[in-house]
Coordinates of N, CA, C and O in Angstrom, one line a residue:
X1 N -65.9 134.4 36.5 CA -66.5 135.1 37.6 C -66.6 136.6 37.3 O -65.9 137.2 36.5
X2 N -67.8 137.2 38.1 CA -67.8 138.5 37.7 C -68.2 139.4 38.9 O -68.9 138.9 39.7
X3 N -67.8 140.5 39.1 CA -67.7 141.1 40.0 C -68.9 142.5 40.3 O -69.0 143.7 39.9
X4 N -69.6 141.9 40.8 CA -71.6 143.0 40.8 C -70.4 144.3 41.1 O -69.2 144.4 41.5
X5 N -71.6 145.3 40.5 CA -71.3 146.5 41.5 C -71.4 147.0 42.8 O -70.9 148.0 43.2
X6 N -72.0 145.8 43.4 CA -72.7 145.8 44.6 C -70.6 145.6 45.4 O -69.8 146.1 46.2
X7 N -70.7 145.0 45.0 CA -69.4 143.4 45.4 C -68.4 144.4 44.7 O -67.3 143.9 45.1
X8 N -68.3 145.1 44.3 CA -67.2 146.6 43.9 C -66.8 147.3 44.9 O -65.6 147.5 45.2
X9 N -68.2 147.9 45.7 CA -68.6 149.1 46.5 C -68.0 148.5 47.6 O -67.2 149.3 48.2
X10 N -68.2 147.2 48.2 CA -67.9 146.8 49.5 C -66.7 146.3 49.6 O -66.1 146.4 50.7
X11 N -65.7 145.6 48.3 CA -64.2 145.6 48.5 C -63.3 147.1 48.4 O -62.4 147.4 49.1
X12 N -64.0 147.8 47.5 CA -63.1 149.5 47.8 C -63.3 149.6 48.8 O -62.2 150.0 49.4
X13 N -64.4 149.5 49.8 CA -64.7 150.0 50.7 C -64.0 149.3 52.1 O -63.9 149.9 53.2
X14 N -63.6 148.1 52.0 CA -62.6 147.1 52.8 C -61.2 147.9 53.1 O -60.6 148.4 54.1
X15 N -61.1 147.9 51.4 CA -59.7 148.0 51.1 C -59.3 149.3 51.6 O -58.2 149.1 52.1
X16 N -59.5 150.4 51.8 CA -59.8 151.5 52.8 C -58.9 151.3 53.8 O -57.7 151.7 53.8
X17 N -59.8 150.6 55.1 CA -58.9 150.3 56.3 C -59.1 148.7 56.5 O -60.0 148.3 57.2
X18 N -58.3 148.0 56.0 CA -58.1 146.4 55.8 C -58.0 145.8 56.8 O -57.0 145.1 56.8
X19 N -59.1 145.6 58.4 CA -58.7 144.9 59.9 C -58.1 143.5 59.4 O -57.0 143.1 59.9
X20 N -58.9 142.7 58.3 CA -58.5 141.3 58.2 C -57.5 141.2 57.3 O -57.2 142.2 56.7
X21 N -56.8 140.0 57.2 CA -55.8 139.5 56.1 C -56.3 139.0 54.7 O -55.8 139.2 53.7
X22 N -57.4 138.3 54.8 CA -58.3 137.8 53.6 C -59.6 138.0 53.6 O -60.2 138.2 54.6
X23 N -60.1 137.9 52.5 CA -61.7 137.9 52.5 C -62.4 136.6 51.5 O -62.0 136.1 50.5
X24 N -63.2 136.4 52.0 CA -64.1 135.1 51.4 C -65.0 135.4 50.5 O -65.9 135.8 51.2
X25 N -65.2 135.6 49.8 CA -66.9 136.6 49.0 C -67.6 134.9 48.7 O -67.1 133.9 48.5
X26 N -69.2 135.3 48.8 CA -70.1 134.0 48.6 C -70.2 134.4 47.2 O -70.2 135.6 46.8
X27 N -70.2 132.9 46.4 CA -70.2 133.0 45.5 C -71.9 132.3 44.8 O -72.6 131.3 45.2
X28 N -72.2 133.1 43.7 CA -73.7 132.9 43.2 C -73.5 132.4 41.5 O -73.7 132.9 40.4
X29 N -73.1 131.3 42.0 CA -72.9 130.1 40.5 C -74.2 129.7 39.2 O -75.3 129.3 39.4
X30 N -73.8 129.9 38.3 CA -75.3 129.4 37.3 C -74.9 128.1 36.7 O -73.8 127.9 36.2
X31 N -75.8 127.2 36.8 CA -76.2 126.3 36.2 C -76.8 125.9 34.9 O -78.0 125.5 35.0
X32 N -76.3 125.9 33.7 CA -76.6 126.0 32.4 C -78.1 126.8 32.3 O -79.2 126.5 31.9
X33 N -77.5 128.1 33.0 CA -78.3 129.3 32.8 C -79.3 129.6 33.9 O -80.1 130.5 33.8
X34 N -79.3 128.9 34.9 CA -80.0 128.7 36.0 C -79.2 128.8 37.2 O -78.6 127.8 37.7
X35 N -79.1 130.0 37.8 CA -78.3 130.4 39.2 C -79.1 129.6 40.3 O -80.3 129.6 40.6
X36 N -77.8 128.5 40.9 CA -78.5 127.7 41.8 C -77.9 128.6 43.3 O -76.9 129.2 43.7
X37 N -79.6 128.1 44.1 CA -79.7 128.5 45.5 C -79.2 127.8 46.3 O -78.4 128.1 47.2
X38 N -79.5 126.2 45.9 CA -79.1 125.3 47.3 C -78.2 124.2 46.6 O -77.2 124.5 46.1
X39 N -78.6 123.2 46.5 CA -78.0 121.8 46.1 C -76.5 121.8 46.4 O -75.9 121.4 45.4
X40 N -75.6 122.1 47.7 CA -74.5 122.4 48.6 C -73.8 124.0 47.4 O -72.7 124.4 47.7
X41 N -74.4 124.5 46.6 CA -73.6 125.7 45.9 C -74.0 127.2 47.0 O -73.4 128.2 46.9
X42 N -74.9 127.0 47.8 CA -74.9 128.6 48.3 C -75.2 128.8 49.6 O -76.1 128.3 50.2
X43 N -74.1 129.8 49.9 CA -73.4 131.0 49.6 C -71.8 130.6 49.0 O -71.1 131.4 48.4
X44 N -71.5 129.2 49.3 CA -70.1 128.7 48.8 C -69.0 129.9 48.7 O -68.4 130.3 47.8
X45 N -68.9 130.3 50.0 CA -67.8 131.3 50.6 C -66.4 130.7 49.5 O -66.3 129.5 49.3
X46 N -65.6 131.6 49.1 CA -64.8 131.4 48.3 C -63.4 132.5 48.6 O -63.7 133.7 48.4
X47 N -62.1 132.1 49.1 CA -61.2 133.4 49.0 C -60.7 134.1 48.1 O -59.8 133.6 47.4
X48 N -61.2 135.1 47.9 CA -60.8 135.7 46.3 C -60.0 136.6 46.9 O -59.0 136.3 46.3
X49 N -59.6 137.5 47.6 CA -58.6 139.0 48.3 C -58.6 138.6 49.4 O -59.6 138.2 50.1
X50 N -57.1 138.7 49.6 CA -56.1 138.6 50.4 C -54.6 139.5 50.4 O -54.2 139.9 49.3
X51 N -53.9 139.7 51.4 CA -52.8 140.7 51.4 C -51.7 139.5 50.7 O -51.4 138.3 51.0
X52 N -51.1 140.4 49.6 CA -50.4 139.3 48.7 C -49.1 138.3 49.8 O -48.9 137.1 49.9
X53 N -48.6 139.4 50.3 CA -47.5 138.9 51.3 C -48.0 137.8 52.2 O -47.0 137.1 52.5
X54 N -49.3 137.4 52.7 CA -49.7 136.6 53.5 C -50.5 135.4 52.5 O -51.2 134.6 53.0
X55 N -50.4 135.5 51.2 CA -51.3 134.4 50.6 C -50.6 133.4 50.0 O -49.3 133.4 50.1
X56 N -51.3 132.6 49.4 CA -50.5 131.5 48.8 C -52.0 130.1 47.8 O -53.2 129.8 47.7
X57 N -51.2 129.8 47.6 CA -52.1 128.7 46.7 C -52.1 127.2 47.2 O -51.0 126.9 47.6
X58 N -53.0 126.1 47.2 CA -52.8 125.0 47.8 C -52.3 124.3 46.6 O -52.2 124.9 45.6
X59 N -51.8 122.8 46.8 CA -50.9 122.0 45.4 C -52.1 121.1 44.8 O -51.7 120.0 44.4
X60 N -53.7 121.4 44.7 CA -54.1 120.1 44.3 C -54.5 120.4 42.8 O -55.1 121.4 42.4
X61 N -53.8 119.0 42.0 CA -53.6 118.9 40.4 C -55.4 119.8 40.0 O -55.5 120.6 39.1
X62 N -56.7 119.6 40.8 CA -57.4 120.3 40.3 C -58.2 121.2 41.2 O -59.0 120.7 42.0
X63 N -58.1 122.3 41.1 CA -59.2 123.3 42.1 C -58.1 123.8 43.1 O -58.0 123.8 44.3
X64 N -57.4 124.0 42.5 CA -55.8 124.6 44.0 C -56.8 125.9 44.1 O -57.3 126.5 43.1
X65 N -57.0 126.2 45.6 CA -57.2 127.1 46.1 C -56.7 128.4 46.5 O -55.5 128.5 46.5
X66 N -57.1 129.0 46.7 CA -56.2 130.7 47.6 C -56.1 130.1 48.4 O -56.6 129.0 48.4
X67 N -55.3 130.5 49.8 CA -54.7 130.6 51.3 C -54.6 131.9 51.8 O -54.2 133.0 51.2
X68 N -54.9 131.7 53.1 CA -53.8 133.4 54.0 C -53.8 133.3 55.2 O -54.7 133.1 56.0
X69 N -52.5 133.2 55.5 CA -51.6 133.0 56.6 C -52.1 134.3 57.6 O -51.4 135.3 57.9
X70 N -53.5 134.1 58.1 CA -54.1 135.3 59.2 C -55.7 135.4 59.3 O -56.4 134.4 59.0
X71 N -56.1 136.5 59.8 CA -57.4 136.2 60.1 C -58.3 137.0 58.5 O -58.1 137.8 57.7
X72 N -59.3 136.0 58.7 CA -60.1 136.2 57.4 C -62.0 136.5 57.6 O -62.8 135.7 58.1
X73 N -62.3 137.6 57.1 CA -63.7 137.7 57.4 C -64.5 137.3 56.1 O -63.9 136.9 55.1
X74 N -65.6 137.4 56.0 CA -66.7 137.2 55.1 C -67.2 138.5 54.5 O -67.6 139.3 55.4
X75 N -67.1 138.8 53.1 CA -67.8 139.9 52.6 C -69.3 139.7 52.3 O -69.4 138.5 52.5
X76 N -70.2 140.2 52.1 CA -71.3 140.2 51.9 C -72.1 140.2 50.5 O -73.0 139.4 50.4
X77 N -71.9 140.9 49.5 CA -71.8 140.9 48.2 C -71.6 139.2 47.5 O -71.3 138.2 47.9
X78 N -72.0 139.6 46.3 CA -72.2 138.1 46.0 C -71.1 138.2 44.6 O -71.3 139.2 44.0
X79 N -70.3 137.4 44.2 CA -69.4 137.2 42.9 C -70.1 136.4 42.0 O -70.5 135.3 42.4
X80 N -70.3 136.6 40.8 CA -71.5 136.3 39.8 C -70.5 134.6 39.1 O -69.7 134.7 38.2
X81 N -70.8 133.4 39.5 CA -69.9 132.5 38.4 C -70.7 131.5 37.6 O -71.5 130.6 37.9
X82 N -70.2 131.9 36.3 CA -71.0 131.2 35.3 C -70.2 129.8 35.5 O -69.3 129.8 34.7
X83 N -70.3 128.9 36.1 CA -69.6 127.6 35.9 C -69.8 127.0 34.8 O -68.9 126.6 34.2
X84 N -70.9 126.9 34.4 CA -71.4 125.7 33.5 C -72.3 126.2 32.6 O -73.5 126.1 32.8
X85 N -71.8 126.6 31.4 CA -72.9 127.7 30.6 C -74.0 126.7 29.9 O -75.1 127.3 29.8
X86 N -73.8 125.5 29.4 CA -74.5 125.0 29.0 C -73.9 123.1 28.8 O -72.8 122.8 29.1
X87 N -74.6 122.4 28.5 CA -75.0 121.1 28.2 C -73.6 120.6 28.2 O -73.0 119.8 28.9
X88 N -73.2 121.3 26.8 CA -71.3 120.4 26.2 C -70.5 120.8 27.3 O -69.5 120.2 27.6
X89 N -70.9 122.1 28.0 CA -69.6 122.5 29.4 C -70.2 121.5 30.2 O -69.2 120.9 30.6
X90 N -71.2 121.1 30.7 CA -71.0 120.0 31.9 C -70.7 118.9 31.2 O -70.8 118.1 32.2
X91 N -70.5 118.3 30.4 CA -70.0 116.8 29.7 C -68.6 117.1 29.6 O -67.8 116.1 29.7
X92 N -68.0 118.2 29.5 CA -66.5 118.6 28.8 C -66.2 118.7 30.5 O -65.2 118.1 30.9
X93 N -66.7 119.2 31.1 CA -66.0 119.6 32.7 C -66.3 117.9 33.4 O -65.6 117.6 34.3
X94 N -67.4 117.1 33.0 CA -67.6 116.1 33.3 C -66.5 115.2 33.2 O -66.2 114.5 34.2
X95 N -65.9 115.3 31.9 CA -64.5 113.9 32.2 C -63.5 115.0 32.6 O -62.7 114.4 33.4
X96 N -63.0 116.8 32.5 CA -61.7 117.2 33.1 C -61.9 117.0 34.3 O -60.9 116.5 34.9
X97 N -63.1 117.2 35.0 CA -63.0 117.4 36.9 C -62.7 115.7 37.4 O -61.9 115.3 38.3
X98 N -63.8 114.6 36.5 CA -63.3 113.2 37.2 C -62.0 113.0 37.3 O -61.5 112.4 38.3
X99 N -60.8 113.5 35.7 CA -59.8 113.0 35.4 C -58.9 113.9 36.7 O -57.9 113.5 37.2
X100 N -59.5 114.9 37.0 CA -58.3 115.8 37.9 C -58.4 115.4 39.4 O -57.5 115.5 40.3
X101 N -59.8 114.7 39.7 CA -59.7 114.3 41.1 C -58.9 112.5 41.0 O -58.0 111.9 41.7
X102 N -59.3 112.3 40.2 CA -58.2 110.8 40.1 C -56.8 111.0 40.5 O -56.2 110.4 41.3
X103 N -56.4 112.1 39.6 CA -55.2 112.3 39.8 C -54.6 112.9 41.1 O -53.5 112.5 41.5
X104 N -55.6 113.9 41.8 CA -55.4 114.1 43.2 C -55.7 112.8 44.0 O -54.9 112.5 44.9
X105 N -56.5 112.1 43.7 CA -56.5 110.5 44.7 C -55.0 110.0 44.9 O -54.4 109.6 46.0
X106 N -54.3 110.1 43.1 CA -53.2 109.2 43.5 C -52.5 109.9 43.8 O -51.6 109.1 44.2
X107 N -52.1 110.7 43.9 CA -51.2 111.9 44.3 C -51.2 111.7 46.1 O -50.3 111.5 46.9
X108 N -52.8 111.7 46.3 CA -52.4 111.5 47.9 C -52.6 109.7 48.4 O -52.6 109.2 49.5
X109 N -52.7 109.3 47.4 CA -52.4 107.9 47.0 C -53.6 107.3 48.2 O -53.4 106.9 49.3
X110 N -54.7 107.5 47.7 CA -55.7 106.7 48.1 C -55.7 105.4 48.4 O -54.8 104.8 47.9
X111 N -56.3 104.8 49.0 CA -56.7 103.0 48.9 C -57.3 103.2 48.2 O -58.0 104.2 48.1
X112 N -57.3 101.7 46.8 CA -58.3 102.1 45.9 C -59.0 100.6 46.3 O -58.4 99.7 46.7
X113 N -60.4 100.8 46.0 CA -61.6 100.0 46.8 C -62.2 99.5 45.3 O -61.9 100.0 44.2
X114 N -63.1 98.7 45.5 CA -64.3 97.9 44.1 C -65.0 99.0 43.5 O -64.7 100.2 43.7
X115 N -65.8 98.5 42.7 CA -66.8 99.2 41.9 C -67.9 99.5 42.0 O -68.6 100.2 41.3
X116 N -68.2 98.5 43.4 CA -68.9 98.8 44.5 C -68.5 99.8 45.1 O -69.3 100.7 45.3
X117 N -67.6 99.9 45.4 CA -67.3 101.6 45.9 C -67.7 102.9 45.0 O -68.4 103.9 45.3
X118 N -67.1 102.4 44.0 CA -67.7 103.9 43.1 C -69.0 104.4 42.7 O -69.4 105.5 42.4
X119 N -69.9 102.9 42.8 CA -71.4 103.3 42.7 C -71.8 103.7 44.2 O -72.6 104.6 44.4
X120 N -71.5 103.1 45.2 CA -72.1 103.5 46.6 C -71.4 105.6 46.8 O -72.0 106.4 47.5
X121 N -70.3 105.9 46.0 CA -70.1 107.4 46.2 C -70.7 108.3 45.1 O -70.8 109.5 45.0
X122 N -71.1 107.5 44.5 CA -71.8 108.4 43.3 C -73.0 108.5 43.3 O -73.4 109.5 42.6
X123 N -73.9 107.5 44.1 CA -75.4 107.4 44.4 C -75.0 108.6 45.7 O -75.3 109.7 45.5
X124 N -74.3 108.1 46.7 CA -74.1 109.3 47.4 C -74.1 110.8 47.5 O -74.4 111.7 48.2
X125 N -73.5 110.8 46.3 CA -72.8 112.3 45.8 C -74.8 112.9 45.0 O -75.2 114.0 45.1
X126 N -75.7 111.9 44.5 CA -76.8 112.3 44.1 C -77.5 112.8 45.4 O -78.0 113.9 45.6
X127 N -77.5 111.5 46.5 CA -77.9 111.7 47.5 C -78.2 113.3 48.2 O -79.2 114.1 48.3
X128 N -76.7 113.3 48.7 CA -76.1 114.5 49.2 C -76.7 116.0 48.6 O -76.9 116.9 49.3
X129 N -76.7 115.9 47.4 CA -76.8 116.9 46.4 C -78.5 117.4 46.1 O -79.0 118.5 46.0
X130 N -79.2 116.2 46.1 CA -80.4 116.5 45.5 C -81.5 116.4 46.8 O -82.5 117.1 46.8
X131 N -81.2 115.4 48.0 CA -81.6 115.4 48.9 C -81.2 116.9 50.4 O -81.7 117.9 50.8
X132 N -80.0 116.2 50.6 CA -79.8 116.8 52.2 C -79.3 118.3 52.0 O -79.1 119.2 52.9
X133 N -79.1 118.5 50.7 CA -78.7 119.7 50.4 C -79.9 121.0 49.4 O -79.6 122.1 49.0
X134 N -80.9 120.3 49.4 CA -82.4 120.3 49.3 C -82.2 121.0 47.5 O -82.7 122.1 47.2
X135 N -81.2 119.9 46.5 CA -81.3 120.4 45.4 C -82.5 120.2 44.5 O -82.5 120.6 43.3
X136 N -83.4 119.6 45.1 CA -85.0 119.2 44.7 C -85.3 121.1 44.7 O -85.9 121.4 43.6
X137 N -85.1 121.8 45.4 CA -85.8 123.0 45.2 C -84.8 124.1 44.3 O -84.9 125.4 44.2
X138 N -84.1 123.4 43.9 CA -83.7 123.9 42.5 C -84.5 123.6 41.1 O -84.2 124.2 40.0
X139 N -85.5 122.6 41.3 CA -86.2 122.3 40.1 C -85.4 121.4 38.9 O -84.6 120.5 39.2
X140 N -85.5 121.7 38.1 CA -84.6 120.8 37.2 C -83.1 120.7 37.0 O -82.3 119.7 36.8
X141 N -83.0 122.4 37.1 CA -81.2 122.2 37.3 C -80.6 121.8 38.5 O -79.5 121.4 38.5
X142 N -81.2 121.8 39.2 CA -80.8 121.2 40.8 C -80.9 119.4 40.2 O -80.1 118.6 40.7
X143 N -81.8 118.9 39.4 CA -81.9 117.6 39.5 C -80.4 116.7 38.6 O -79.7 115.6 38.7
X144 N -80.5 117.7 37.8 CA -79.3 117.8 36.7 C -77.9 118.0 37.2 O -76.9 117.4 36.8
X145 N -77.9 119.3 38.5 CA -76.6 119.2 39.4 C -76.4 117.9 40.1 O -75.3 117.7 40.4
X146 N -77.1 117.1 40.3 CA -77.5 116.1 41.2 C -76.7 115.0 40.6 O -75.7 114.4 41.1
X147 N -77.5 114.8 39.5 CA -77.0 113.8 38.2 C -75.6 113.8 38.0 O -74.9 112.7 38.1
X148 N -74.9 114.9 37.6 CA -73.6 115.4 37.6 C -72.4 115.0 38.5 O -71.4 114.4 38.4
X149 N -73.2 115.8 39.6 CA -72.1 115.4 40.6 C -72.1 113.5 41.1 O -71.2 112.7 41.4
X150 N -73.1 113.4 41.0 CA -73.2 111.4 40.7 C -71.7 110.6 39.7 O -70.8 109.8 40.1
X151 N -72.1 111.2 38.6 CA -71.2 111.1 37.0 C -69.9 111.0 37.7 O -69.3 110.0 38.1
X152 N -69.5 112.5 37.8 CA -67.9 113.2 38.5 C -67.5 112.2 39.3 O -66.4 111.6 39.2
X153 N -68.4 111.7 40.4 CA -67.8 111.0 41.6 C -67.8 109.4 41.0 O -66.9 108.8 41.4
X154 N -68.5 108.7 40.2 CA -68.6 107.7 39.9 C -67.1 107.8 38.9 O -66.0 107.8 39.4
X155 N -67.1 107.8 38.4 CA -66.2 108.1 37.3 C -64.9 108.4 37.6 O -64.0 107.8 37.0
X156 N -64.4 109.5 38.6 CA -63.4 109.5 38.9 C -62.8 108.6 40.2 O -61.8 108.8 40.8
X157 N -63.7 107.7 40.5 CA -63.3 106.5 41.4 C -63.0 105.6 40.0 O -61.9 105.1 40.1
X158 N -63.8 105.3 38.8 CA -63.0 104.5 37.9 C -61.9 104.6 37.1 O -61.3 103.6 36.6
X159 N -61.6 106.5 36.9 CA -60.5 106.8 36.6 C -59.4 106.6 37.6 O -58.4 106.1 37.1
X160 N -59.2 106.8 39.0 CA -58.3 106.3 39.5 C -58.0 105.1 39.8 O -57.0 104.7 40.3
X161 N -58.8 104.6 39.5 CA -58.6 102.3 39.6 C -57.6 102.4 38.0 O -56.6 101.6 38.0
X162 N -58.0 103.4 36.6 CA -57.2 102.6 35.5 C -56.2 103.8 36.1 O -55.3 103.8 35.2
X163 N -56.0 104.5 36.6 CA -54.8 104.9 37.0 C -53.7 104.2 37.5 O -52.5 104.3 37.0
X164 N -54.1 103.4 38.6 CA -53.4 102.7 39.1 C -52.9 101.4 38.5 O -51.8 100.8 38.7
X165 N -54.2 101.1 37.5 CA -53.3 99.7 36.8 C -52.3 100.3 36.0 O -51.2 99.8 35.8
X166 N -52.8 101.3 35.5 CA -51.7 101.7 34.5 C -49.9 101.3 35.1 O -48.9 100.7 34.6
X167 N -50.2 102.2 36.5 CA -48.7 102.3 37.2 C -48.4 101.1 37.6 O -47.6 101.1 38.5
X168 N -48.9 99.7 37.3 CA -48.6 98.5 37.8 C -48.1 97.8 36.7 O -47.3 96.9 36.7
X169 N -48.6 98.5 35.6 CA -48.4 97.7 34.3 C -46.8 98.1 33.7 O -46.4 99.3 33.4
X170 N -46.1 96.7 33.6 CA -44.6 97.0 33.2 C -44.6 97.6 31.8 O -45.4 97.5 30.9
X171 N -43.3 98.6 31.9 CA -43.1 99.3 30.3 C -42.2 98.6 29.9 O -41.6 98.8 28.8

């Protein structure tokens, strides 16, 4: 992540006289070199500053979040994040993010359902992404976000099924 100058000027300027406890900044993500507008990525409010004494982190094995124990406003400024610089980072983030939500499933110990399930969430997840979330007007990387998030969700429903046999299976 990278922090505009714009998105400089308006946290010194918070930080000044601080009414809230936290701040959310929208965040403006690129897509193997293509900053996506829609396909559910924007403005994707994100808490980055918060009063240390009032914050805290959530427990999940992937994407633990910031917290703050108080009231929280929205900055305006945009935080620059390269998520996915190119081709081998979404293949490489493709099996860490499936492998890390499996492991959050069993962690909050899911029902785990068929294979029918995993294709009905992963068609969904294209659904959601390229349709209702209008990533068609991202053009190709929107179609490619789309595809992706399909992959992630299909996959980490089959990673947590060999999760579970694993833990069934006697040592």
């Amino acid at each position: 992540e990278r922090v505009s100058i714009a998105l400089q000027h308006e946290i010194l300027n918070v930080l000044q006289n601080p009414p809230f406890d936290g701040y959310q900044i929208p965040r403006l993500s690129s897509f193997c070199g293509t900053f996506i507008q829609h396909s559910g990525w924007r403005p994707d409010y994100t808490l980055r500053l918060a009063q240390k004494r009032l914050a805290g982190f959530t427990d999940h094995f992937l994407h633990a979040h910031m917290t703050v124990q108080g009231r929280k406003a929205d900055l305006r400024q945009d935080i620059i994040h390269y998520s996915y610089r190119d081709l081998h980072d979404v293949l490489d983030k493709l099996d860490r993010y499936s492998s890390g939500n499996a492991k959050d499933m069993l962690s909050k110990q899911t029902p785990a359902k068929g294979l029918s399930h995993a294709l009905g969430h992963g068609f969904w997840a294209f659904f959601r992404t390229f349709i209702l979330r209008a990533g068609f007007l991202d053009g190709s990387a929107g179609l490619m976000l789309a595809i992706y998030n399909a992959q992630c969700t299909y996959y980490k429903y089959l990673k947590y099924r060999e999760l579970l046999s694993k833990r069934s299976i006697p040592h």
